[in-house]
Tab-separated table of C-alpha atoms in Angstrom:
chain	number	residue	atom	x	y	z
A	258	MET	CA	88.285	103.017	-154.469
A	259	ALA	CA	90.289	101.425	-157.094
A	260	PHE	CA	88.851	98.231	-158.533
A	261	PRO	CA	91.147	95.640	-160.252
A	262	ILE	CA	90.319	94.846	-163.697
A	263	PRO	CA	88.748	92.697	-164.924
A	264	ARG	CA	85.222	92.965	-163.621
A	265	ARG	CA	82.285	91.749	-165.702
A	266	LEU	CA	78.929	92.199	-164.151
A	267	LEU	CA	75.293	92.234	-165.773
A	268	LEU	CA	73.034	93.436	-162.905
A	269	VAL	CA	69.421	93.038	-163.970
A	270	SER	CA	66.454	94.850	-162.254
A	271	ASN	CA	64.035	91.684	-162.433
A	272	SER	CA	63.897	88.482	-163.443
A	273	ARG	CA	60.495	88.424	-165.268
A	274	LEU	CA	58.396	91.059	-166.877
A	275	HIS	CA	54.632	90.955	-166.873
A	276	GLY	CA	53.242	88.470	-169.082
A	277	GLU	CA	56.894	87.268	-170.124
A	278	GLY	CA	58.836	84.030	-169.273
A	279	TYR	CA	61.657	83.754	-166.561
A	280	LEU	CA	64.640	85.968	-167.790
A	281	ALA	CA	62.983	86.329	-171.346
A	282	HIS	CA	63.434	90.288	-171.386
A	283	CYS	CA	67.019	89.873	-171.086
A	284	GLU	CA	67.991	86.774	-173.168
A	285	GLU	CA	69.981	88.805	-175.502
A	286	GLN	CA	72.136	90.604	-173.216
A	287	MET	CA	72.751	86.945	-171.231
A	288	ARG	CA	73.866	85.430	-174.552
A	289	SER	CA	76.323	88.326	-175.255
A	290	PHE	CA	77.633	88.457	-171.392
A	291	PHE	CA	78.158	85.006	-170.963
A	292	GLY	CA	79.601	84.339	-174.522
A	293	GLY	CA	80.844	81.275	-176.110
A	294	LYS	CA	83.664	80.555	-173.612
A	295	VAL	CA	81.455	79.851	-170.511
A	296	ASN	CA	80.180	76.188	-170.183
A	297	ARG	CA	78.720	76.019	-166.635
A	298	VAL	CA	76.970	78.731	-164.477
A	299	LEU	CA	76.854	78.276	-160.823
A	300	PHE	CA	73.508	79.508	-159.608
A	301	ILE	CA	72.734	80.899	-156.072
A	302	PRO	CA	69.079	80.245	-155.225
A	303	TYR	CA	69.573	81.436	-151.503
A	304	ALA	CA	66.959	84.388	-151.503
A	305	LEU	CA	64.093	82.061	-152.144
A	306	HIS	CA	63.113	79.465	-149.835
A	307	ASP	CA	62.168	76.704	-152.144
A	308	GLN	CA	65.869	76.265	-153.442
A	309	ASP	CA	65.019	73.097	-155.524
A	310	ALA	CA	62.063	74.473	-157.339
A	311	TYR	CA	64.225	77.818	-157.988
A	312	ALA	CA	67.056	75.687	-159.437
A	313	LYS	CA	64.889	73.965	-161.775
A	314	THR	CA	63.184	77.288	-163.200
A	315	ALA	CA	66.840	78.801	-163.733
A	316	ARG	CA	68.366	75.437	-165.077
A	317	GLU	CA	65.665	75.177	-167.744
A	318	LYS	CA	66.340	78.704	-168.737
A	319	PHE	CA	70.094	78.613	-168.858
A	320	GLU	CA	70.100	75.210	-170.674
A	321	SER	CA	67.656	76.812	-173.488
A	322	LEU	CA	70.548	79.351	-173.728
A	323	GLY	CA	73.227	76.772	-173.929
A	324	TYR	CA	74.675	76.813	-170.625
A	325	GLU	CA	74.674	73.909	-168.194
A	326	LEU	CA	73.778	75.289	-164.514
A	327	ASP	CA	74.684	73.917	-161.167
A	328	SER	CA	72.930	75.177	-157.939
A	329	ILE	CA	75.301	75.765	-155.138
A	330	HIS	CA	72.775	74.299	-152.735
A	331	GLU	CA	73.163	70.964	-154.357
A	332	SER	CA	76.900	71.185	-153.512
A	333	SER	CA	78.422	69.643	-150.233
A	334	ASP	CA	80.895	72.188	-150.315
A	335	PRO	CA	79.582	75.954	-151.257
A	336	VAL	CA	82.816	77.581	-150.930
A	337	GLU	CA	84.568	75.247	-153.130
A	338	ALA	CA	81.775	75.248	-155.603
A	339	VAL	CA	82.393	79.091	-155.778
A	340	ARG	CA	86.244	78.424	-155.911
A	341	LYS	CA	85.474	76.144	-158.962
A	342	SER	CA	82.974	78.334	-160.769
A	343	GLU	CA	83.279	79.838	-164.423
A	344	ALA	CA	80.462	82.114	-163.982
A	345	ILE	CA	77.697	83.033	-161.355
A	346	PHE	CA	74.090	84.056	-161.460
A	347	VAL	CA	72.586	85.030	-158.164
A	348	GLY	CA	68.451	84.975	-158.492
A	349	GLY	CA	66.187	87.327	-156.603
A	350	GLY	CA	63.941	86.862	-153.707
A	351	ASN	CA	64.495	88.343	-150.086
A	352	THR	CA	67.653	90.250	-150.017
A	353	PHE	CA	68.262	90.053	-146.513
A	354	ARG	CA	67.856	86.261	-146.477
A	355	LEU	CA	70.389	85.921	-149.407
A	356	LEU	CA	72.850	88.158	-147.596
A	357	LYS	CA	72.341	86.566	-144.319
A	358	ILE	CA	73.381	83.036	-146.071
A	359	LEU	CA	76.348	84.370	-148.101
A	360	TYR	CA	77.670	85.495	-144.913
A	361	ASP	CA	76.694	82.498	-142.834
A	362	LEU	CA	78.350	80.094	-145.384
A	363	ASN	CA	81.320	82.558	-145.440
A	364	LEU	CA	80.947	82.921	-149.286
A	365	ILE	CA	81.310	86.825	-149.551
A	366	PRO	CA	85.156	86.711	-149.687
A	367	GLU	CA	85.199	83.808	-152.087
A	368	ILE	CA	82.725	85.269	-154.566
A	369	ARG	CA	84.699	88.661	-154.316
A	370	LYS	CA	87.812	86.666	-155.285
A	371	ARG	CA	86.131	84.869	-158.300
A	372	VAL	CA	84.872	88.239	-159.536
A	373	LEU	CA	87.324	90.880	-159.119
A	374	HIS	CA	90.656	88.935	-159.244
A	375	ALA	CA	89.835	85.853	-161.700
A	376	GLY	CA	87.176	87.924	-163.632
A	377	ILE	CA	84.448	85.437	-164.081
A	378	PRO	CA	81.191	87.086	-165.113
A	379	TYR	CA	78.464	87.730	-162.365
A	380	MET	CA	74.936	88.176	-163.294
A	381	GLY	CA	72.349	89.165	-160.670
A	382	SER	CA	68.612	89.753	-160.694
A	383	SER	CA	66.742	91.968	-158.266
A	384	ALA	CA	68.292	90.742	-154.844
A	385	GLY	CA	71.226	89.340	-156.721
A	386	THR	CA	71.807	92.815	-158.115
A	387	ASN	CA	71.330	94.467	-154.726
A	388	VAL	CA	74.280	92.177	-152.992
A	389	ALA	CA	76.363	93.114	-155.934
A	390	THR	CA	76.595	96.673	-154.864
A	391	ILE	CA	78.072	98.414	-151.798
A	392	SER	CA	75.195	97.546	-149.559
A	393	ILE	CA	71.523	96.076	-149.389
A	394	SER	CA	70.438	99.698	-148.014
A	395	THR	CA	68.195	100.399	-151.043
A	396	THR	CA	66.542	97.041	-151.229
A	397	ASN	CA	62.702	96.805	-151.339
A	398	ASP	CA	62.437	93.983	-148.924
A	399	MET	CA	61.472	93.121	-145.685
A	400	PRO	CA	64.233	92.531	-143.065
A	401	ILE	CA	62.776	88.773	-142.418
A	402	VAL	CA	66.211	87.831	-141.001
A	403	PHE	CA	69.263	89.804	-139.689
A	404	PRO	CA	72.285	89.564	-141.527
A	405	PRO	CA	75.689	90.544	-139.560
A	406	SER	CA	76.057	93.494	-141.696
A	407	LEU	CA	74.127	95.622	-144.671
A	408	GLU	CA	77.420	95.588	-146.483
A	409	ALA	CA	77.295	93.448	-149.513
A	410	LEU	CA	79.907	92.244	-152.297
A	411	GLY	CA	80.837	95.975	-153.260
A	412	PHE	CA	81.566	95.321	-156.887
A	413	VAL	CA	80.374	98.621	-157.757
A	414	PRO	CA	80.767	101.760	-155.238
A	415	PHE	CA	77.148	102.694	-155.264
A	416	ASN	CA	73.615	101.360	-154.759
A	417	ILE	CA	71.199	99.925	-156.785
A	418	ASN	CA	67.313	100.138	-156.258
A	419	PRO	CA	65.896	97.327	-158.424
A	420	HIS	CA	62.139	97.295	-159.448
A	421	TYR	CA	62.439	101.017	-159.459
A	422	LEU	CA	58.741	102.223	-159.484
A	423	ASP	CA	57.343	105.774	-160.402
A	424	PRO	CA	54.592	107.229	-158.120
A	425	ASP	CA	51.201	106.422	-158.999
A	426	VAL	CA	49.500	109.690	-159.309
A	427	ASN	CA	46.073	108.286	-158.640
A	428	SER	CA	47.046	106.450	-155.622
A	429	THR	CA	45.377	107.566	-152.285
A	430	HIS	CA	47.943	105.450	-150.351
A	431	MET	CA	50.096	107.570	-147.917
A	432	GLY	CA	53.061	105.114	-147.531
A	433	GLU	CA	56.268	106.652	-148.883
A	434	THR	CA	57.019	106.604	-152.745
A	435	ARG	CA	60.136	104.765	-153.768
A	436	GLU	CA	61.824	108.129	-154.480
A	437	GLU	CA	60.944	109.485	-151.026
A	438	ARG	CA	62.462	106.270	-149.332
A	439	ILE	CA	65.710	106.935	-151.476
A	440	LEU	CA	65.759	110.639	-150.584
A	441	GLN	CA	65.529	109.324	-146.824
A	442	TYR	CA	68.624	107.311	-147.357
A	443	HIS	CA	70.372	110.494	-148.695
A	444	GLU	CA	69.704	112.229	-145.491
A	445	GLU	CA	72.147	109.963	-143.871
A	446	PRO	CA	75.719	111.310	-143.974
A	447	ASP	CA	78.146	109.878	-146.625
A	448	THR	CA	75.455	108.094	-148.604
A	449	PRO	CA	76.563	106.886	-152.057
A	450	PRO	CA	74.581	107.471	-155.369
A	451	VAL	CA	71.588	105.211	-155.839
A	452	LEU	CA	70.618	103.873	-159.423
A	453	GLY	CA	66.895	103.240	-159.726
A	454	LEU	CA	66.612	100.580	-162.163
A	455	ARG	CA	63.038	100.285	-163.590
A	456	GLU	CA	61.919	96.839	-164.514
A	457	GLY	CA	63.154	95.642	-167.855
A	458	SER	CA	66.482	97.816	-167.075
A	459	MET	CA	69.929	96.169	-166.472
A	460	LEU	CA	73.395	97.545	-165.932
A	461	LEU	CA	76.399	96.178	-167.847
A	462	VAL	CA	79.887	96.634	-166.051
A	463	GLU	CA	83.009	95.734	-167.996
A	464	GLY	CA	86.041	96.843	-166.371
A	465	ASN	CA	85.592	100.585	-165.768
A	466	LYS	CA	83.023	101.058	-167.914
A	467	ALA	CA	79.061	100.789	-167.169
A	468	THR	CA	76.067	100.895	-169.621
A	469	LEU	CA	72.564	101.035	-169.190
A	470	LEU	CA	70.662	98.390	-171.154
A	471	GLY	CA	67.409	97.075	-171.778
A	472	ARG	CA	63.944	98.810	-172.373
A	473	ASN	CA	63.468	101.525	-169.704
A	474	LYS	CA	65.037	104.485	-168.471
A	475	ALA	CA	66.727	104.716	-165.236
A	476	ARG	CA	66.554	107.311	-162.352
A	477	LEU	CA	69.846	108.426	-160.863
A	478	PHE	CA	69.913	109.761	-157.397
A	479	LEU	CA	73.077	111.707	-156.129
A	480	ARG	CA	72.989	112.847	-152.657
A	481	GLY	CA	71.934	116.431	-152.331
A	482	GLN	CA	70.995	116.629	-155.811
A	483	THR	CA	67.861	116.442	-158.122
A	484	PRO	CA	67.423	113.107	-159.432
A	485	THR	CA	67.937	112.679	-163.159
A	486	GLU	CA	66.502	110.209	-165.974
A	487	HIS	CA	68.805	108.466	-168.268
A	488	GLU	CA	68.099	106.394	-171.585
A	489	PRO	CA	68.969	103.059	-172.389
A	490	GLY	CA	72.595	103.137	-173.774
A	491	ALA	CA	73.584	105.625	-171.160
A	492	ASP	CA	77.183	105.845	-170.037
A	493	PHE	CA	77.481	105.331	-166.085
A	494	SER	CA	81.220	104.797	-165.951
A	495	PHE	CA	81.674	107.914	-163.673
A	496	LEU	CA	79.561	105.918	-160.819
A	497	LEU	CA	82.401	103.584	-160.896
A	498	THR	CA	84.919	105.991	-159.726
A	499	SER	CA	82.705	107.781	-157.112
A	500	SER	CA	82.840	106.792	-153.592
B	258	MET	CA	55.228	85.062	-122.424
B	259	ALA	CA	53.620	86.631	-119.669
B	260	PHE	CA	53.120	90.554	-119.694
B	261	PRO	CA	52.795	92.591	-116.535
B	262	ILE	CA	49.661	94.673	-116.587
B	263	PRO	CA	49.076	97.437	-117.190
B	264	ARG	CA	49.917	98.115	-120.599
B	265	ARG	CA	48.312	100.624	-122.692
B	266	LEU	CA	48.807	100.945	-126.326
B	267	LEU	CA	47.385	102.697	-129.219
B	268	LEU	CA	49.175	101.481	-132.431
B	269	VAL	CA	48.127	103.455	-135.563
B	270	SER	CA	48.834	102.253	-138.936
B	271	ASN	CA	49.446	105.579	-140.560
B	272	SER	CA	49.451	109.221	-139.390
B	273	ARG	CA	47.794	110.782	-142.284
B	274	LEU	CA	44.954	109.597	-144.537
B	275	HIS	CA	44.679	110.983	-148.136
B	276	GLY	CA	43.164	114.403	-148.170
B	277	GLU	CA	43.126	114.827	-144.158
B	278	GLY	CA	45.190	116.636	-141.620
B	279	TYR	CA	47.974	114.982	-139.446
B	280	LEU	CA	46.344	112.312	-137.044
B	281	ALA	CA	43.080	113.646	-137.896
B	282	HIS	CA	41.492	110.040	-138.594
B	283	CYS	CA	42.472	109.008	-134.998
B	284	GLU	CA	41.569	112.009	-133.040
B	285	GLU	CA	38.626	110.371	-131.246
B	286	GLN	CA	40.595	107.554	-130.152
B	287	MET	CA	43.430	109.660	-128.942
B	288	ARG	CA	41.277	111.637	-126.915
B	289	SER	CA	39.760	108.421	-125.388
B	290	PHE	CA	43.042	106.999	-124.936
B	291	PHE	CA	44.804	109.779	-123.377
B	292	GLY	CA	41.972	110.727	-121.296
B	293	GLY	CA	41.824	113.607	-118.940
B	294	LYS	CA	44.676	112.527	-116.559
B	295	VAL	CA	47.587	113.262	-118.927
B	296	ASN	CA	48.870	116.641	-119.177
B	297	ARG	CA	52.138	116.350	-120.954
B	298	VAL	CA	52.995	113.796	-123.901
B	299	LEU	CA	56.565	113.011	-124.736
B	300	PHE	CA	57.124	112.998	-128.429
B	301	ILE	CA	59.760	110.799	-130.309
B	302	PRO	CA	60.694	112.230	-133.513
B	303	TYR	CA	63.606	110.141	-134.335
B	304	ALA	CA	62.202	108.454	-137.665
B	305	LEU	CA	62.372	111.763	-139.385
B	306	HIS	CA	65.495	113.680	-140.417
B	307	ASP	CA	64.016	117.150	-139.634
B	308	GLN	CA	62.894	116.873	-136.056
B	309	ASP	CA	62.233	120.360	-135.270
B	310	ALA	CA	59.727	120.542	-138.139
B	311	TYR	CA	58.195	117.141	-136.973
B	312	ALA	CA	57.837	118.274	-133.520
B	313	LYS	CA	56.074	121.438	-134.631
B	314	THR	CA	53.461	119.264	-136.376
B	315	ALA	CA	53.147	117.044	-133.509
B	316	ARG	CA	52.814	119.591	-131.054
B	317	GLU	CA	50.199	121.683	-132.796
B	318	LYS	CA	48.121	118.602	-133.201
B	319	PHE	CA	48.487	117.450	-129.427
B	320	GLU	CA	47.740	120.997	-128.229
B	321	SER	CA	44.669	121.185	-130.206
B	322	LEU	CA	43.389	118.301	-128.347
B	323	GLY	CA	44.309	119.791	-125.048
B	324	TYR	CA	47.871	118.162	-124.268
B	325	GLU	CA	51.185	119.805	-123.894
B	326	LEU	CA	53.982	118.173	-126.019
B	327	ASP	CA	57.728	117.786	-125.177
B	328	SER	CA	59.903	116.666	-128.094
B	329	ILE	CA	62.652	114.215	-126.670
B	330	HIS	CA	65.004	115.771	-129.051
B	331	GLU	CA	64.895	119.113	-127.392
B	332	SER	CA	66.027	117.403	-124.160
B	333	SER	CA	69.533	117.411	-122.786
B	334	ASP	CA	68.996	114.142	-121.255
B	335	PRO	CA	66.602	111.741	-123.313
B	336	VAL	CA	66.618	109.050	-120.559
B	337	GLU	CA	65.592	111.292	-118.020
B	338	ALA	CA	62.891	112.721	-120.454
B	339	VAL	CA	61.516	109.122	-120.880
B	340	ARG	CA	61.625	108.335	-116.729
B	341	LYS	CA	59.687	111.644	-116.169
B	342	SER	CA	57.286	111.133	-119.043
B	343	GLU	CA	53.419	110.720	-118.614
B	344	ALA	CA	52.679	109.465	-121.810
B	345	ILE	CA	54.613	108.834	-125.017
B	346	PHE	CA	54.020	109.118	-128.642
B	347	VAL	CA	56.317	107.981	-131.228
B	348	GLY	CA	55.804	109.181	-134.698
B	349	GLY	CA	56.476	107.449	-138.294
B	350	GLY	CA	59.157	107.777	-140.764
B	351	ASN	CA	62.085	105.438	-141.366
B	352	THR	CA	61.822	102.408	-138.942
B	353	PHE	CA	65.565	101.526	-139.104
B	354	ARG	CA	66.671	105.096	-138.362
B	355	LEU	CA	64.175	105.300	-135.331
B	356	LEU	CA	65.180	101.957	-133.871
B	357	LYS	CA	68.802	102.726	-134.264
B	358	ILE	CA	68.692	106.082	-132.303
B	359	LEU	CA	66.661	104.285	-129.611
B	360	TYR	CA	69.343	101.725	-129.196
B	361	ASP	CA	72.210	104.463	-129.566
B	362	LEU	CA	70.703	106.501	-126.785
B	363	ASN	CA	69.878	103.484	-124.494
B	364	LEU	CA	66.074	104.430	-124.481
B	365	ILE	CA	64.813	100.767	-125.096
B	366	PRO	CA	64.895	99.650	-121.576
B	367	GLU	CA	63.703	103.138	-120.491
B	368	ILE	CA	60.485	102.808	-122.468
B	369	ARG	CA	59.868	99.293	-121.742
B	370	LYS	CA	59.965	100.337	-117.762
B	371	ARG	CA	57.559	103.320	-118.391
B	372	VAL	CA	54.847	101.350	-120.488
B	373	LEU	CA	55.224	97.886	-118.947
B	374	HIS	CA	55.635	98.568	-115.389
B	375	ALA	CA	54.600	102.346	-114.648
B	376	GLY	CA	51.773	101.817	-117.255
B	377	ILE	CA	51.990	105.172	-119.092
B	378	PRO	CA	50.071	105.341	-122.361
B	379	TYR	CA	52.096	104.561	-125.383
B	380	MET	CA	50.824	105.630	-128.923
B	381	GLY	CA	52.789	104.753	-132.141
B	382	SER	CA	52.251	105.673	-135.596
B	383	SER	CA	53.498	103.748	-138.680
B	384	ALA	CA	57.245	103.184	-137.775
B	385	GLY	CA	56.167	104.340	-134.097
B	386	THR	CA	53.963	101.179	-134.333
B	387	ASN	CA	56.378	98.700	-135.839
B	388	VAL	CA	59.032	99.642	-132.943
B	389	ALA	CA	56.378	98.714	-130.388
B	390	THR	CA	56.082	95.186	-131.479
B	391	ILE	CA	58.246	92.186	-131.157
B	392	SER	CA	60.439	93.207	-134.138
B	393	ILE	CA	60.671	95.410	-136.900
B	394	SER	CA	61.106	92.618	-139.581
B	395	THR	CA	57.915	93.440	-141.182
B	396	THR	CA	58.420	97.305	-141.755
B	397	ASN	CA	58.128	98.472	-145.272
B	398	ASP	CA	60.982	100.826	-144.936
B	399	MET	CA	64.460	100.759	-146.462
B	400	PRO	CA	67.492	99.831	-144.191
B	401	ILE	CA	68.881	103.187	-144.684
B	402	VAL	CA	70.779	102.672	-141.289
B	403	PHE	CA	71.942	99.417	-139.480
B	404	PRO	CA	70.472	99.066	-135.951
B	405	PRO	CA	72.209	96.603	-133.654
B	406	SER	CA	69.202	94.260	-133.669
B	407	LEU	CA	65.847	94.034	-135.439
B	408	GLU	CA	64.360	93.240	-132.143
B	409	ALA	CA	62.021	96.074	-130.811
B	410	LEU	CA	60.243	97.270	-127.807
B	411	GLY	CA	58.230	93.858	-127.805
B	412	PHE	CA	55.089	95.574	-126.063
B	413	VAL	CA	53.248	92.709	-128.050
B	414	PRO	CA	54.492	89.161	-129.089
B	415	PHE	CA	53.518	89.599	-132.799
B	416	ASN	CA	54.501	91.803	-135.852
B	417	ILE	CA	52.440	94.764	-137.360
B	418	ASN	CA	52.566	95.528	-141.050
B	419	PRO	CA	51.578	99.300	-141.106
B	420	HIS	CA	50.201	100.967	-144.120
B	421	TYR	CA	48.859	97.397	-145.189
B	422	LEU	CA	48.309	97.309	-148.856
B	423	ASP	CA	46.122	95.084	-151.101
B	424	PRO	CA	47.320	93.932	-154.425
B	425	ASP	CA	46.766	96.172	-157.320
B	426	VAL	CA	45.142	93.769	-159.587
B	427	ASN	CA	45.575	96.199	-162.711
B	428	SER	CA	49.462	96.648	-161.941
B	429	THR	CA	51.811	95.234	-164.425
B	430	HIS	CA	54.639	95.708	-161.659
B	431	MET	CA	56.508	92.538	-160.885
B	432	GLY	CA	57.826	93.417	-157.390
B	433	GLU	CA	56.382	91.356	-154.685
B	434	THR	CA	53.126	92.206	-153.393
B	435	ARG	CA	52.699	93.022	-149.393
B	436	GLU	CA	51.021	89.770	-148.874
B	437	GLU	CA	53.873	87.816	-150.621
B	438	ARG	CA	56.476	89.704	-148.464
B	439	ILE	CA	54.764	88.647	-145.184
B	440	LEU	CA	54.388	85.067	-146.466
B	441	GLN	CA	58.314	85.199	-147.005
B	442	TYR	CA	58.654	86.037	-143.556
B	443	HIS	CA	56.734	83.163	-142.414
B	444	GLU	CA	58.772	80.925	-144.293
B	445	GLU	CA	61.391	81.571	-141.658
B	446	PRO	CA	61.153	79.175	-138.790
B	447	ASP	CA	59.294	80.189	-135.466
B	448	THR	CA	57.899	83.406	-137.058
B	449	PRO	CA	55.212	85.156	-134.826
B	450	PRO	CA	51.946	86.272	-136.241
B	451	VAL	CA	51.675	89.489	-138.435
B	452	LEU	CA	48.712	92.094	-138.395
B	453	GLY	CA	48.274	93.956	-141.398
B	454	LEU	CA	46.915	97.175	-140.465
B	455	ARG	CA	45.470	98.970	-143.640
B	456	GLU	CA	45.588	102.916	-143.322
B	457	GLY	CA	42.715	104.102	-141.225
B	458	SER	CA	43.133	101.353	-138.930
B	459	MET	CA	44.558	100.909	-135.361
B	460	LEU	CA	45.027	98.519	-132.581
B	461	LEU	CA	44.220	99.388	-128.858
B	462	VAL	CA	45.771	97.420	-126.348
B	463	GLU	CA	44.739	97.512	-122.735
B	464	GLY	CA	46.234	95.113	-120.433
B	465	ASN	CA	45.390	91.491	-121.859
B	466	LYS	CA	42.751	92.735	-124.442
B	467	ALA	CA	43.381	94.062	-128.029
B	468	THR	CA	40.783	95.576	-130.031
B	469	LEU	CA	40.943	96.744	-133.730
B	470	LEU	CA	39.749	100.238	-134.167
B	471	GLY	CA	39.387	102.822	-137.149
B	472	ARG	CA	37.696	102.479	-140.457
B	473	ASN	CA	39.173	99.754	-142.203
B	474	LYS	CA	39.509	95.986	-141.838
B	475	ALA	CA	42.861	94.389	-140.876
B	476	ARG	CA	44.377	91.312	-142.492
B	477	LEU	CA	46.152	88.470	-140.178
B	478	PHE	CA	48.776	86.291	-140.940
B	479	LEU	CA	49.425	83.228	-138.834
B	480	ARG	CA	52.329	81.205	-140.151
B	481	GLY	CA	51.194	78.306	-142.243
B	482	GLN	CA	47.591	79.413	-142.209
B	483	THR	CA	45.594	81.339	-144.727
B	484	PRO	CA	45.176	84.993	-143.958
B	485	THR	CA	42.079	86.168	-142.530
B	486	GLU	CA	39.948	89.407	-142.617
B	487	HIS	CA	38.772	91.079	-139.338
B	488	GLU	CA	36.450	93.910	-139.234
B	489	PRO	CA	37.024	97.007	-136.942
B	490	GLY	CA	35.800	96.071	-133.575
B	491	ALA	CA	37.534	92.692	-133.874
B	492	ASP	CA	38.828	91.350	-130.639
B	493	PHE	CA	42.685	90.310	-131.000
B	494	SER	CA	43.326	89.524	-127.370
B	495	PHE	CA	44.309	86.037	-128.599
B	496	LEU	CA	47.308	87.441	-130.152
B	497	LEU	CA	48.546	88.623	-126.811
B	498	THR	CA	49.127	85.229	-125.375
B	499	SER	CA	50.743	83.652	-128.333
B	500	SER	CA	54.258	83.816	-128.597
């Protein structure tokens, strides 16, 4: 799978760490990612029900970093809003709801064009990270609505599991652990790698280079292989050429 | 929504409690449910990848209770196996995988006929409980495959969340709690009630009567209302007439 260059992605596991403010843990990476050229960021709040409140929260944060924020739900023409966008931020919430609305509003091809052809920066958090990958097959969310496909924006040829969670050794709960759920995915044929991004972690993709940033290690699952641990700073570029 | 009578369902939250054997916690209810007239139970193991191993586990358990077990995956004609069945048990695993195979093999209408018209007993555990309800929208599982619909067998006009889990007050993990996920479902229009069945709980449905059995309380979510707690023995028959 050959991706055109440029492609600039900041795929964050989660928007809020315990005891910290909205996007506080990734402020430094956001400044560096959006840089000095971007003036306005287009926010996509569809993963949450209360889009007005969500846009307010996101706007306050982005303005504090020096960026104007337009929420796509306030636009009369969402497709045109994407076409004009200089940068995109897709927030977390329910991944099925988010993906279904992206399909319903015919935004998938437009966002793809902006990110893969025009090269504008795309930041996702949680559900916004899930939809940036090949599919939403490793979301943690309930299927509260039914999108026409699990196939997502496909900016990277693998899956991410955001909010990746280690097993609680003291738990008596018998539901599957996160690792067991991902291994069940890999029991299916031809399933791509899954990168488990723990809270506080994020993946930076620039062209054909992918780097783990943030405070926590990530856990990588390749089909048929023992999962491996990777420290912040790890180079994941090899995942961009697998398919 | 008028359901024909008879309808006999034993919908179990989970197949194994911490430190106990397979289906050990619901043995008494299984004996009473299948009773003395059933000789053979048809097992549906599609939710797990290793169907041979799964059938062996289930067969040992059912034989210990005095029932023969046929696994549908060993049949050359699964539709015919359902048509001939005296009783059905659908085991847990991945709910998306289970539902997709039920659709792929055209088993949905056949199982409906056996349960809703012929009145044979249907027992489900975890994913097998999810697929017995109106849809799989409140499964905890990852969408590792894409079924043609989330609509399920529809033996009851509401959803169940198996392995229902209370929030861990000591956790610093920021992923949504189970309750938050169910409340997100109820943000969608026209969504039915959700019964959160904690591990060790099960719902017995006989005709138009539904009763909570087992060791733990259940948590009931009605759209737009504060969730409520219900003790074992609670009468949930009112849920059978809601739609």
